[in-house]
mmCIF file of C-alpha atoms in Angstrom:
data_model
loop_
_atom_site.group_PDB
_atom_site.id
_atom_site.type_symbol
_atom_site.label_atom_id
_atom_site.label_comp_id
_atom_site.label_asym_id
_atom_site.label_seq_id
_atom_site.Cartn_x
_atom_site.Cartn_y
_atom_site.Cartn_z
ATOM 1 C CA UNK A 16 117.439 101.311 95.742
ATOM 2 C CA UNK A 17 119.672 98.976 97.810
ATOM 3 C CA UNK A 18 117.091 98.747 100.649
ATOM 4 C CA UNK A 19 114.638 96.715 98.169
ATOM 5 C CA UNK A 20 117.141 94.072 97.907
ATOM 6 C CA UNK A 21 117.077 93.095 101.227
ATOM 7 C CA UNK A 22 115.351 90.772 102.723
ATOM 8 C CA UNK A 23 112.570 93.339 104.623
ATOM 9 C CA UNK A 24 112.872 94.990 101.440
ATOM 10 C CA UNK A 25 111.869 92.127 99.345
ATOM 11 C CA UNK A 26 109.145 91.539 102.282
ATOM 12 C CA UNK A 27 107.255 94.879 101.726
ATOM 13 C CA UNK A 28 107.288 94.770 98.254
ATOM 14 C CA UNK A 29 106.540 91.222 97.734
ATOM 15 C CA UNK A 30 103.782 91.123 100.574
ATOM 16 C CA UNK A 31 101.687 94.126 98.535
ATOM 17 C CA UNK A 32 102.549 92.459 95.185
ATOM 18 C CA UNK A 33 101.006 89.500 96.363
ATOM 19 C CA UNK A 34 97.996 91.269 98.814
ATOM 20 C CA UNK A 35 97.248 92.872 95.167
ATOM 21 C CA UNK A 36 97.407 89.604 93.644
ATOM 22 C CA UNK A 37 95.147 88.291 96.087
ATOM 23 C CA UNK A 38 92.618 90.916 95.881
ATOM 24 C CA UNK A 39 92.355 89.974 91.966
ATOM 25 C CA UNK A 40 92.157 86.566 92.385
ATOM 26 C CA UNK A 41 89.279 86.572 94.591
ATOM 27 C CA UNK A 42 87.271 89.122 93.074
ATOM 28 C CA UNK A 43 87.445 87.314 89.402
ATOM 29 C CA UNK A 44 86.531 84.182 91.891
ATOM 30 C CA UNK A 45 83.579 86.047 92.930
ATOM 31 C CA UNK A 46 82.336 86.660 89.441
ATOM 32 C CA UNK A 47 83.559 82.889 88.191
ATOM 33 C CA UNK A 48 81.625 80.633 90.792
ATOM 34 C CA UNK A 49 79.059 83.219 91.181
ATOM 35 C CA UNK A 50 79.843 83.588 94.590
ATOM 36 C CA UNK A 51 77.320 86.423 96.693
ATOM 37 C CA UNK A 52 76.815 85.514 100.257
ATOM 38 C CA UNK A 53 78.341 86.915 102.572
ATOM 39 C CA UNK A 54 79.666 84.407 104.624
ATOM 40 C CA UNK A 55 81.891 83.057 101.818
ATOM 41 C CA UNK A 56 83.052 86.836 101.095
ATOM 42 C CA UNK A 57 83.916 86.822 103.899
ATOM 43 C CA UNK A 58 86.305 83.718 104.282
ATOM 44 C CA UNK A 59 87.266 84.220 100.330
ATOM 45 C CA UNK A 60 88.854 87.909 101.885
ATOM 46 C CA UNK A 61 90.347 86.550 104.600
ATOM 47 C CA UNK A 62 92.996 84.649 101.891
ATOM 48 C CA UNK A 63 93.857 88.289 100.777
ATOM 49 C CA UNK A 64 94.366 89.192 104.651
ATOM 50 C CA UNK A 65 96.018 86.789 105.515
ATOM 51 C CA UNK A 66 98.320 84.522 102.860
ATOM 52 C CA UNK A 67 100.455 87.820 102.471
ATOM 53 C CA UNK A 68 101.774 87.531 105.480
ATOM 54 C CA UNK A 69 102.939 84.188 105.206
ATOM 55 C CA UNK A 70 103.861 83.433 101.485
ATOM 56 C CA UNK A 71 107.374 85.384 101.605
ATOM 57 C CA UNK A 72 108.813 83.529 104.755
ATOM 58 C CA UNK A 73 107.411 80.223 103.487
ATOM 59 C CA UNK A 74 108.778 81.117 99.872
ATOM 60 C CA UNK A 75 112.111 81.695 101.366
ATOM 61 C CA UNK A 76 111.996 78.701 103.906
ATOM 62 C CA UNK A 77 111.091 76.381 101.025
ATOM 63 C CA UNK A 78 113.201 78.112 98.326
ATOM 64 C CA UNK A 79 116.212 80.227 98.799
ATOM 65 C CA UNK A 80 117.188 80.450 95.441
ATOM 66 C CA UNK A 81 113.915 81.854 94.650
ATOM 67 C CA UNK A 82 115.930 85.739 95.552
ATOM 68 C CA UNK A 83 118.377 84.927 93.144
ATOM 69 C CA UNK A 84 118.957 87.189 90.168
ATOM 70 C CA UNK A 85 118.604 83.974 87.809
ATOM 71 C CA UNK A 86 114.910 82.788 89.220
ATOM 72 C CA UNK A 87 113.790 86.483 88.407
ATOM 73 C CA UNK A 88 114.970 86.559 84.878
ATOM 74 C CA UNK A 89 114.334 82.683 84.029
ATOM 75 C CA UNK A 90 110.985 81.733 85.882
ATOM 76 C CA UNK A 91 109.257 85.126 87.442
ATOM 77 C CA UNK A 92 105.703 86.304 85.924
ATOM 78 C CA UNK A 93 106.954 89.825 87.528
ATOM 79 C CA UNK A 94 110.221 91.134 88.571
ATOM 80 C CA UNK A 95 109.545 93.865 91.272
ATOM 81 C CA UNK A 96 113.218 94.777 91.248
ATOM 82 C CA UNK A 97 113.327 95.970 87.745
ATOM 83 C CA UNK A 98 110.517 98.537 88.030
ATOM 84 C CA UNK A 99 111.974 99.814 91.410
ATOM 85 C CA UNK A 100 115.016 100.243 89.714
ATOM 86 C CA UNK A 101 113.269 102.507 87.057
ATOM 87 C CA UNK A 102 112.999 106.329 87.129
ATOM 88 C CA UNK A 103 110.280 108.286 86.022
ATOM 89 C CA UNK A 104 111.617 110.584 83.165
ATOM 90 C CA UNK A 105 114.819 109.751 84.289
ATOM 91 C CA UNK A 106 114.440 111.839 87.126
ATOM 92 C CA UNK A 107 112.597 109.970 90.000
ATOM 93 C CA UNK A 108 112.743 106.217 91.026
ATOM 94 C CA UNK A 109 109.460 104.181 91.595
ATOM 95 C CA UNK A 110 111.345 102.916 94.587
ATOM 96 C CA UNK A 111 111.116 106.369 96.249
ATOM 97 C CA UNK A 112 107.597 105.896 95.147
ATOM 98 C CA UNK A 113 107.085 102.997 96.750
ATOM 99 C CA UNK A 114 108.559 104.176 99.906
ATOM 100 C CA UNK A 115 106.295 107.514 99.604
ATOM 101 C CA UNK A 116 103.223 104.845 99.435
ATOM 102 C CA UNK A 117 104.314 102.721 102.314
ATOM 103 C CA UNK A 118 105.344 105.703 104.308
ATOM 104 C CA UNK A 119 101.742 107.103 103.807
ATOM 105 C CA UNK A 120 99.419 104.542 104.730
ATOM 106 C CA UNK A 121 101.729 103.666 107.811
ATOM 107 C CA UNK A 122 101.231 107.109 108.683
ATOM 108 C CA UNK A 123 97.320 106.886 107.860
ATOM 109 C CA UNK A 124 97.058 103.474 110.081
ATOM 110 C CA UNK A 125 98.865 105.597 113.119
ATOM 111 C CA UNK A 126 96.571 108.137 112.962
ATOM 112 C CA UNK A 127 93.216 106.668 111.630
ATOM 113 C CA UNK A 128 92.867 103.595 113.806
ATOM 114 C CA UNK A 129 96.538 103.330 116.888
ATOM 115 C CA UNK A 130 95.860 107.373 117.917
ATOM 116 C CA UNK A 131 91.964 106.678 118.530
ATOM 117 C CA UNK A 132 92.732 103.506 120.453
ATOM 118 C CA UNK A 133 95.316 105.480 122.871
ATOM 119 C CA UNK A 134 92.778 108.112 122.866
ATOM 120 C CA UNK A 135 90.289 105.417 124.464
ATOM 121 C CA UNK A 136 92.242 103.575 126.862
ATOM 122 C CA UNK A 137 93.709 107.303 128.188
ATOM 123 C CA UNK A 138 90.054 108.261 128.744
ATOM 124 C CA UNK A 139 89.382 105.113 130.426
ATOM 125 C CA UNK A 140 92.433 105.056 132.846
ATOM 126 C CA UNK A 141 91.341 108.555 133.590
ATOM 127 C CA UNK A 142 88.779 107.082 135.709
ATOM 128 C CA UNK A 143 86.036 108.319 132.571
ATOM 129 C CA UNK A 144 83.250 105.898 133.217
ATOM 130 C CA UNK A 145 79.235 106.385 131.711
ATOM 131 C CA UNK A 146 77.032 106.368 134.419
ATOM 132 C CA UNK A 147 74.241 103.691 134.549
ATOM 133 C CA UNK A 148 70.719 103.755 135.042
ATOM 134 C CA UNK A 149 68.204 100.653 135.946
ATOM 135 C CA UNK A 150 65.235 102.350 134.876
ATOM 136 C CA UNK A 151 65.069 100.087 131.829
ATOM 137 C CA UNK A 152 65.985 96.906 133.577
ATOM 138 C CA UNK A 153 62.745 95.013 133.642
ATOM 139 C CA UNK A 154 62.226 95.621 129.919
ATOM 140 C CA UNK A 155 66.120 94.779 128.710
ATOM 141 C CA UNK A 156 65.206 91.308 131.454
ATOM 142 C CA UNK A 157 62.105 90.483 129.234
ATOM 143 C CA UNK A 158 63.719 91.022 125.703
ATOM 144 C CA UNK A 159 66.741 89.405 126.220
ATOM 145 C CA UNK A 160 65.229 87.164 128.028
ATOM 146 C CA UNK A 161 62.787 85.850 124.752
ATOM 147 C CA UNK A 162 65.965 86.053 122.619
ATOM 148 C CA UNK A 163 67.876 83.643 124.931
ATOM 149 C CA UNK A 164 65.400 81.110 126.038
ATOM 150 C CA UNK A 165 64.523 79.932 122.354
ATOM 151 C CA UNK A 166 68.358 79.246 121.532
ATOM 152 C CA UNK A 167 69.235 78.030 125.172
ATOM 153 C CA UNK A 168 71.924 80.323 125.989
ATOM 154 C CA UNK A 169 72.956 81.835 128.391
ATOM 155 C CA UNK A 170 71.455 85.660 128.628
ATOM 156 C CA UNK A 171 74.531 87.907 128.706
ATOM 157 C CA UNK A 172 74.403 90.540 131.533
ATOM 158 C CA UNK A 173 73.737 94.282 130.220
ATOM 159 C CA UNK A 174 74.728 97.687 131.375
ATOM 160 C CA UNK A 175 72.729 100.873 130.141
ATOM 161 C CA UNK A 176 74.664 103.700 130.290
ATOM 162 C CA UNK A 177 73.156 107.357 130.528
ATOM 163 C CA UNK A 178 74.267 108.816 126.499
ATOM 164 C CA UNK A 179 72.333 110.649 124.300
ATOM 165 C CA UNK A 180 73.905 109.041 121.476
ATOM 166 C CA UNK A 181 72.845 106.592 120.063
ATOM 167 C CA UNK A 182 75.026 103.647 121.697
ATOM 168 C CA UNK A 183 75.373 99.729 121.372
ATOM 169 C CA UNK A 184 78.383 97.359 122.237
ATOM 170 C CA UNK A 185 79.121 94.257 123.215
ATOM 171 C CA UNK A 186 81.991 93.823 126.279
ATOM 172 C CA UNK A 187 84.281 90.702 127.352
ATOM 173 C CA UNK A 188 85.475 87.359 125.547
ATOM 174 C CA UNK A 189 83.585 84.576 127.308
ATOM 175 C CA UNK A 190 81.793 86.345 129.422
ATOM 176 C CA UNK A 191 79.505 89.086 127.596
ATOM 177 C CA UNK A 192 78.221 92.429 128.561
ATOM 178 C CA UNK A 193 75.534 94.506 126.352
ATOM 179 C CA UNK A 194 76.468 98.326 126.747
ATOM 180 C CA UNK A 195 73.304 100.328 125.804
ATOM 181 C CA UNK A 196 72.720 103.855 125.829
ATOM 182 C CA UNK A 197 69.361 105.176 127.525
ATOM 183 C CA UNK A 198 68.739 107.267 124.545
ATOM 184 C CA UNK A 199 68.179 104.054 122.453
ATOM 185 C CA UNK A 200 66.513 102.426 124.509
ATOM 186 C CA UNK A 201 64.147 105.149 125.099
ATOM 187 C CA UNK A 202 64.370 105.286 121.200
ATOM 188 C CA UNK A 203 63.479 102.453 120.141
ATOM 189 C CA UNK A 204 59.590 100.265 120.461
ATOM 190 C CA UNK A 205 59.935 96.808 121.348
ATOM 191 C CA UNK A 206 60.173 95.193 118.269
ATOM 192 C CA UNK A 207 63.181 97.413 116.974
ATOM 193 C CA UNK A 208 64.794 97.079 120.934
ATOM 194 C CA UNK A 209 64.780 93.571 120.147
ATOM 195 C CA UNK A 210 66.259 93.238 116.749
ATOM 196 C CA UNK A 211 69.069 95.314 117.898
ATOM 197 C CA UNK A 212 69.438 93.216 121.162
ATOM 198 C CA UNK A 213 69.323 90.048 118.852
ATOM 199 C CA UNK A 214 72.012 91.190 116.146
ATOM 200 C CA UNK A 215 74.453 91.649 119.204
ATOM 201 C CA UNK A 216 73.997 88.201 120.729
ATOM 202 C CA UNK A 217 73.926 86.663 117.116
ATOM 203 C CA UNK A 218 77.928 88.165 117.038
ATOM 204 C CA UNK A 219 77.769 86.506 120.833
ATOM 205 C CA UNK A 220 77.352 83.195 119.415
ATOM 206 C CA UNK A 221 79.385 83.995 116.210
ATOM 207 C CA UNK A 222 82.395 84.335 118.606
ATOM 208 C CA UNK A 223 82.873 88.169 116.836
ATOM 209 C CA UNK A 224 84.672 89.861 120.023
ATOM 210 C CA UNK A 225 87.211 87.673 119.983
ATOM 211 C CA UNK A 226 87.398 86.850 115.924
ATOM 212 C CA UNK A 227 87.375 90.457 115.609
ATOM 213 C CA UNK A 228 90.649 91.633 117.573
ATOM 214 C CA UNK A 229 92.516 88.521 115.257
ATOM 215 C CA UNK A 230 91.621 90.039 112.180
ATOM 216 C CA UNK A 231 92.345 93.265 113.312
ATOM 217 C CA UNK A 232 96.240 91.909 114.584
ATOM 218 C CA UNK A 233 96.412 90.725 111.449
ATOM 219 C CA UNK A 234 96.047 93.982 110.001
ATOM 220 C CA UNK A 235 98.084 95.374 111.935
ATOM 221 C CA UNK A 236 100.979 93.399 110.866
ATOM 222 C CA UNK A 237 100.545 94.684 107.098
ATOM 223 C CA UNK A 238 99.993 98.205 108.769
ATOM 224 C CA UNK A 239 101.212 100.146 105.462
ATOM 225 C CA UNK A 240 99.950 97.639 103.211
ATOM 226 C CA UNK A 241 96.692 99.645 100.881
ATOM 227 C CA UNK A 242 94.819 96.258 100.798
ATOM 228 C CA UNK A 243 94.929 95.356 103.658
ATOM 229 C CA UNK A 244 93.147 98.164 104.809
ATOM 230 C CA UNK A 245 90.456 97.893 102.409
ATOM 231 C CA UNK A 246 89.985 94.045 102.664
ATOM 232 C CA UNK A 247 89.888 94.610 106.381
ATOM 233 C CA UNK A 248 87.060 96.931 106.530
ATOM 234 C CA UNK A 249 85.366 94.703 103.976
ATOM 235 C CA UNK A 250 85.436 91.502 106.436
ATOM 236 C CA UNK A 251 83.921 93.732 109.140
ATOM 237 C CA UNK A 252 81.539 94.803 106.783
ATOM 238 C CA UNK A 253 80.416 91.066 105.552
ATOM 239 C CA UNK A 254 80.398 89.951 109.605
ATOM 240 C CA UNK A 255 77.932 92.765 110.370
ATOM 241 C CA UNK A 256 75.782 91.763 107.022
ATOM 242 C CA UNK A 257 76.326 88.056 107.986
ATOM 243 C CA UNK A 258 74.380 88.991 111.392
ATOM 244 C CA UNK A 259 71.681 91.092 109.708
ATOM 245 C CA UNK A 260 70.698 88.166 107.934
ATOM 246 C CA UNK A 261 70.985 85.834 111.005
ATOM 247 C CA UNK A 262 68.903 88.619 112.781
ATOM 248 C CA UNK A 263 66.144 88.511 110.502
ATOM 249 C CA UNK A 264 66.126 84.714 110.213
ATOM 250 C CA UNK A 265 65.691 84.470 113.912
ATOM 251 C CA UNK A 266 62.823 87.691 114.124
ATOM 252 C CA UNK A 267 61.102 87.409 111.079
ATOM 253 C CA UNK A 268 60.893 91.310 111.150
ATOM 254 C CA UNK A 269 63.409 93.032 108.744
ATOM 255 C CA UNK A 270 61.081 96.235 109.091
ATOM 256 C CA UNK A 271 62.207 96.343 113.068
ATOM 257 C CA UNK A 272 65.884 95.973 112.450
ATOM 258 C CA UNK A 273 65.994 98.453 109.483
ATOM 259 C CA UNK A 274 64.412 101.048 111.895
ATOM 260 C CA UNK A 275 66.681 100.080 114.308
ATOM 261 C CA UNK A 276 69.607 100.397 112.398
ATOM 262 C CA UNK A 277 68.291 104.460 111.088
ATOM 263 C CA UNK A 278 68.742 105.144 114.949
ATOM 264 C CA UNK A 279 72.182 104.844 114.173
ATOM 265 C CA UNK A 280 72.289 107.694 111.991
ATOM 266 C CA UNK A 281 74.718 110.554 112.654
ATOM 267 C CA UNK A 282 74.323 114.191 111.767
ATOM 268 C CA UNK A 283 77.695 116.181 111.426
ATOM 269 C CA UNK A 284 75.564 119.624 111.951
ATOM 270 C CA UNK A 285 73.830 118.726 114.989
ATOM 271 C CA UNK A 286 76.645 117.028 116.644
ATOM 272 C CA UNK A 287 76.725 118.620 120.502
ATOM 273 C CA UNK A 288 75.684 121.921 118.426
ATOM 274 C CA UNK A 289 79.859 122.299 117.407
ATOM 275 C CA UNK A 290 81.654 122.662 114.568
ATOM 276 C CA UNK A 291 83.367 119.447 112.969
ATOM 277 C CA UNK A 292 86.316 119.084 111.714
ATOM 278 C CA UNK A 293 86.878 118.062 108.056
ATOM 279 C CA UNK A 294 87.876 114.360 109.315
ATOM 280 C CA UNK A 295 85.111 113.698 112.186
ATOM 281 C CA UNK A 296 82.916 114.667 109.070
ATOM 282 C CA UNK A 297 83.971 112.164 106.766
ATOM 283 C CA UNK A 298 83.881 109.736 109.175
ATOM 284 C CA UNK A 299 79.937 110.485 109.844
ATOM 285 C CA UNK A 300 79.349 110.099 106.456
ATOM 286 C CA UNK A 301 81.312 106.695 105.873
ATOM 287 C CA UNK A 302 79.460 105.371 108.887
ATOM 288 C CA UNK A 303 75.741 106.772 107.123
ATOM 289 C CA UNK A 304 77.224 105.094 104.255
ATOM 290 C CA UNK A 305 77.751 101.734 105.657
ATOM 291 C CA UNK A 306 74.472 102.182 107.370
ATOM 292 C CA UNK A 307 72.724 102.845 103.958
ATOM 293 C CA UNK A 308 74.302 99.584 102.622
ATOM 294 C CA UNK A 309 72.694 97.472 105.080
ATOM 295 C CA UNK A 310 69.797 99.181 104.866
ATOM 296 C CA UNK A 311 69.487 98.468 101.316
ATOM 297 C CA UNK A 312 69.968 95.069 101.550
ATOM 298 C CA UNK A 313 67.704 94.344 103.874
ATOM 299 C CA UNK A 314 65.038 95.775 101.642
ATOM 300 C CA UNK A 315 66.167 93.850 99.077
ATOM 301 C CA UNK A 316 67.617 96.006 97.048
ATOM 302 C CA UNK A 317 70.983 93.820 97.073
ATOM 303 C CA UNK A 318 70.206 89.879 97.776
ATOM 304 C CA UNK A 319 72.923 88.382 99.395
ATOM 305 C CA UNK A 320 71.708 84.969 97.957
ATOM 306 C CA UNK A 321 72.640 82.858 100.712
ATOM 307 C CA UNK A 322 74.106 79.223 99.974
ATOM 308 C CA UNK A 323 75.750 76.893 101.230
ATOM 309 C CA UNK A 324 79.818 77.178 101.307
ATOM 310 C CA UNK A 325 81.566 75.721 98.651
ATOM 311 C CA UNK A 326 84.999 74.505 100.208
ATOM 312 C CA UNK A 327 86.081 73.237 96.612
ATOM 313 C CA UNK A 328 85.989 76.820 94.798
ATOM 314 C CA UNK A 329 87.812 78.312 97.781
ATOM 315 C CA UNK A 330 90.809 75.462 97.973
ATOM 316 C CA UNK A 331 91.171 76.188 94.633
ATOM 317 C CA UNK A 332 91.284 79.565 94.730
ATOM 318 C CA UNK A 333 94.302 79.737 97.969
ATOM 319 C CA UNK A 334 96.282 77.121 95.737
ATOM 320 C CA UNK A 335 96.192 79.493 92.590
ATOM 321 C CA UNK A 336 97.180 83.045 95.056
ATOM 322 C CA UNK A 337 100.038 80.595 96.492
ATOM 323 C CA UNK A 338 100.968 79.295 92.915
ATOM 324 C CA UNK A 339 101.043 81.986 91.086
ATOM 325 C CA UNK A 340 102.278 84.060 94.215
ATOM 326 C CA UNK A 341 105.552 82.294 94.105
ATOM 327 C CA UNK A 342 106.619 83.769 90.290
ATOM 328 C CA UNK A 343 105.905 86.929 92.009
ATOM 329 C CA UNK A 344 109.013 88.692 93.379
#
């Protein structure tokens, strides 16, 4: 197909080929340098998020030639042009394939994570605002209070909104705002009120809501790329075990944040007493399963085995995706 020989052609296939590549590279790094923490999952997946975006145009800008029909057949590990142009029992090309795949998880990206966003931001230039209730004011003062003081920060102002779900969010860049729903407040004892409290200003001082909305642009830009949407969710995943750990480091009480973290835990049956559709239910049960994850790892059923990060392992590991990258067209 003549579209895979252009340059945005070679640029979607090349930028999966090597996201793929990426993903394999890392994951064999895991198992080689026995790496288990979370924190260096976490930067090790960022290479796979990231380096795909990059390695074509700096590929190109570095080597022209490297497009040419005699680099493929004389130094390429794998020609991407020579499956495309293969058909399936002589009937259907992998290219269409290809496009089927792309056109699929662009599709899946529009719907899954750009329509609830609009959704959102319509509600909220509606006018749709939670109201707020100060009943709980003197107790969210005192906890955050204990959590700030020891680490000399600033305490962040909160809001508690009136939401029988159970609801918590942190607002704003520099300047943060704790949104809290009365029901977890009213929820949760102390001790679990102030593990939660703590994990959100351990992603305060972990700069989250702003490293966050990069990661996520970042996805964005490989919108109907399949790894990228997986190795996304994992980094989200490792930031929120990253502050579990912190959490418990700084409280001393994994028992408080586990409960804590069980308030969390949807029910598709009892939700507002209506029927769900088939996709608001597997979204309950991804978020249950997420919740489970942490759960068990904070019982120790899955050490994280923190250690310190090892920048040698992890140059080594972006030079061999870039290397090797580079015989990939």
């Amino acid at each position: 197909m003549a579209f895979f020989h252009t340059l945005t052609g070679m640029y979607l296939t090349q930028s999966v080929l090597h996201a793929f590549l990426g993903l394999i590279v890392v994951e064999i790094s895991f198992f080689a340098w026995g790496i288990s923490d979370h924190l260096s999952r976490f930067r090790y997946r960022l290479l796979t998020l990231t380096l795909p975006i990059f390695m074509f145009p700096l590929y190109q800008l570095l080597s022209p030639e490297r497009s040419s029909w005699h680099f493929r057949v004389s130094r390429a590990l794998f020609d991407s042009h020579q499956w495309l142009d293969l058909k399936a029992f002589s009937l259907f090309p992998f290219a269409g394939a290809l496009i089927v795949i792309l056109t699929g998880f662009s599709l899946l990206f529009l719907l899954q994570e750009v329509w609830p966003l609009f959704q959102r931001h319509k509600g909220r230039s509606s006018g749709q605002e939670y109201e707020e209730t100060h009943l709980y004011d003197e107790r969210m003062h005192t906890l955050l209070g204990s959590i700030c003081r020891p680490l000399t920060i600033n305490m962040p102002s909160y809001r508690v909104i009136v939401e029988e779900l159970p609801t918590l969010f942190t607002q704003g860049f520099k300047s943060h705002t704790i949104v809290i729903s009365d029901h977890l407040v009213r929820t949760l004892d102390d001790d679990q009120l102030l593990a939660a409290l703590t994990h959100e200003v351990v992603h305060m001082i972990r700069g989250s809501s702003l490293k966050t909305p990069v990661i996520y642009l970042l996805r964005m830009l490989m919108f109907y790329n399949p790894v990228s949407l997986v190795e996304f969710r994992r980094i989200v995943h490792d930031e929120e075990f990253i502050c579990d750990a912190i959490t418990i480091s700084m409280t001393k009480n994994p028992t408080a944040l586990i409960e804590a973290l069980k308030a969390f835990y949807y029910d598709p049956d009892e939700e507002h007493g209506n029927p769900m559709q088939m996709k608001d239910r597997v979204e309950i049960h991804s978020h249950n399963l997420i919740l489970d994850e942490r759960i068990g790892r904070l019982q120790g059923a899955a050490s994280t085995g923190e250690s310190g990060f090892r920048w040698l392992p992890f140059m080594l590991t972006a030079c061999f995706i870039m290397t090797t990258g580079y015989l990939v067209v």
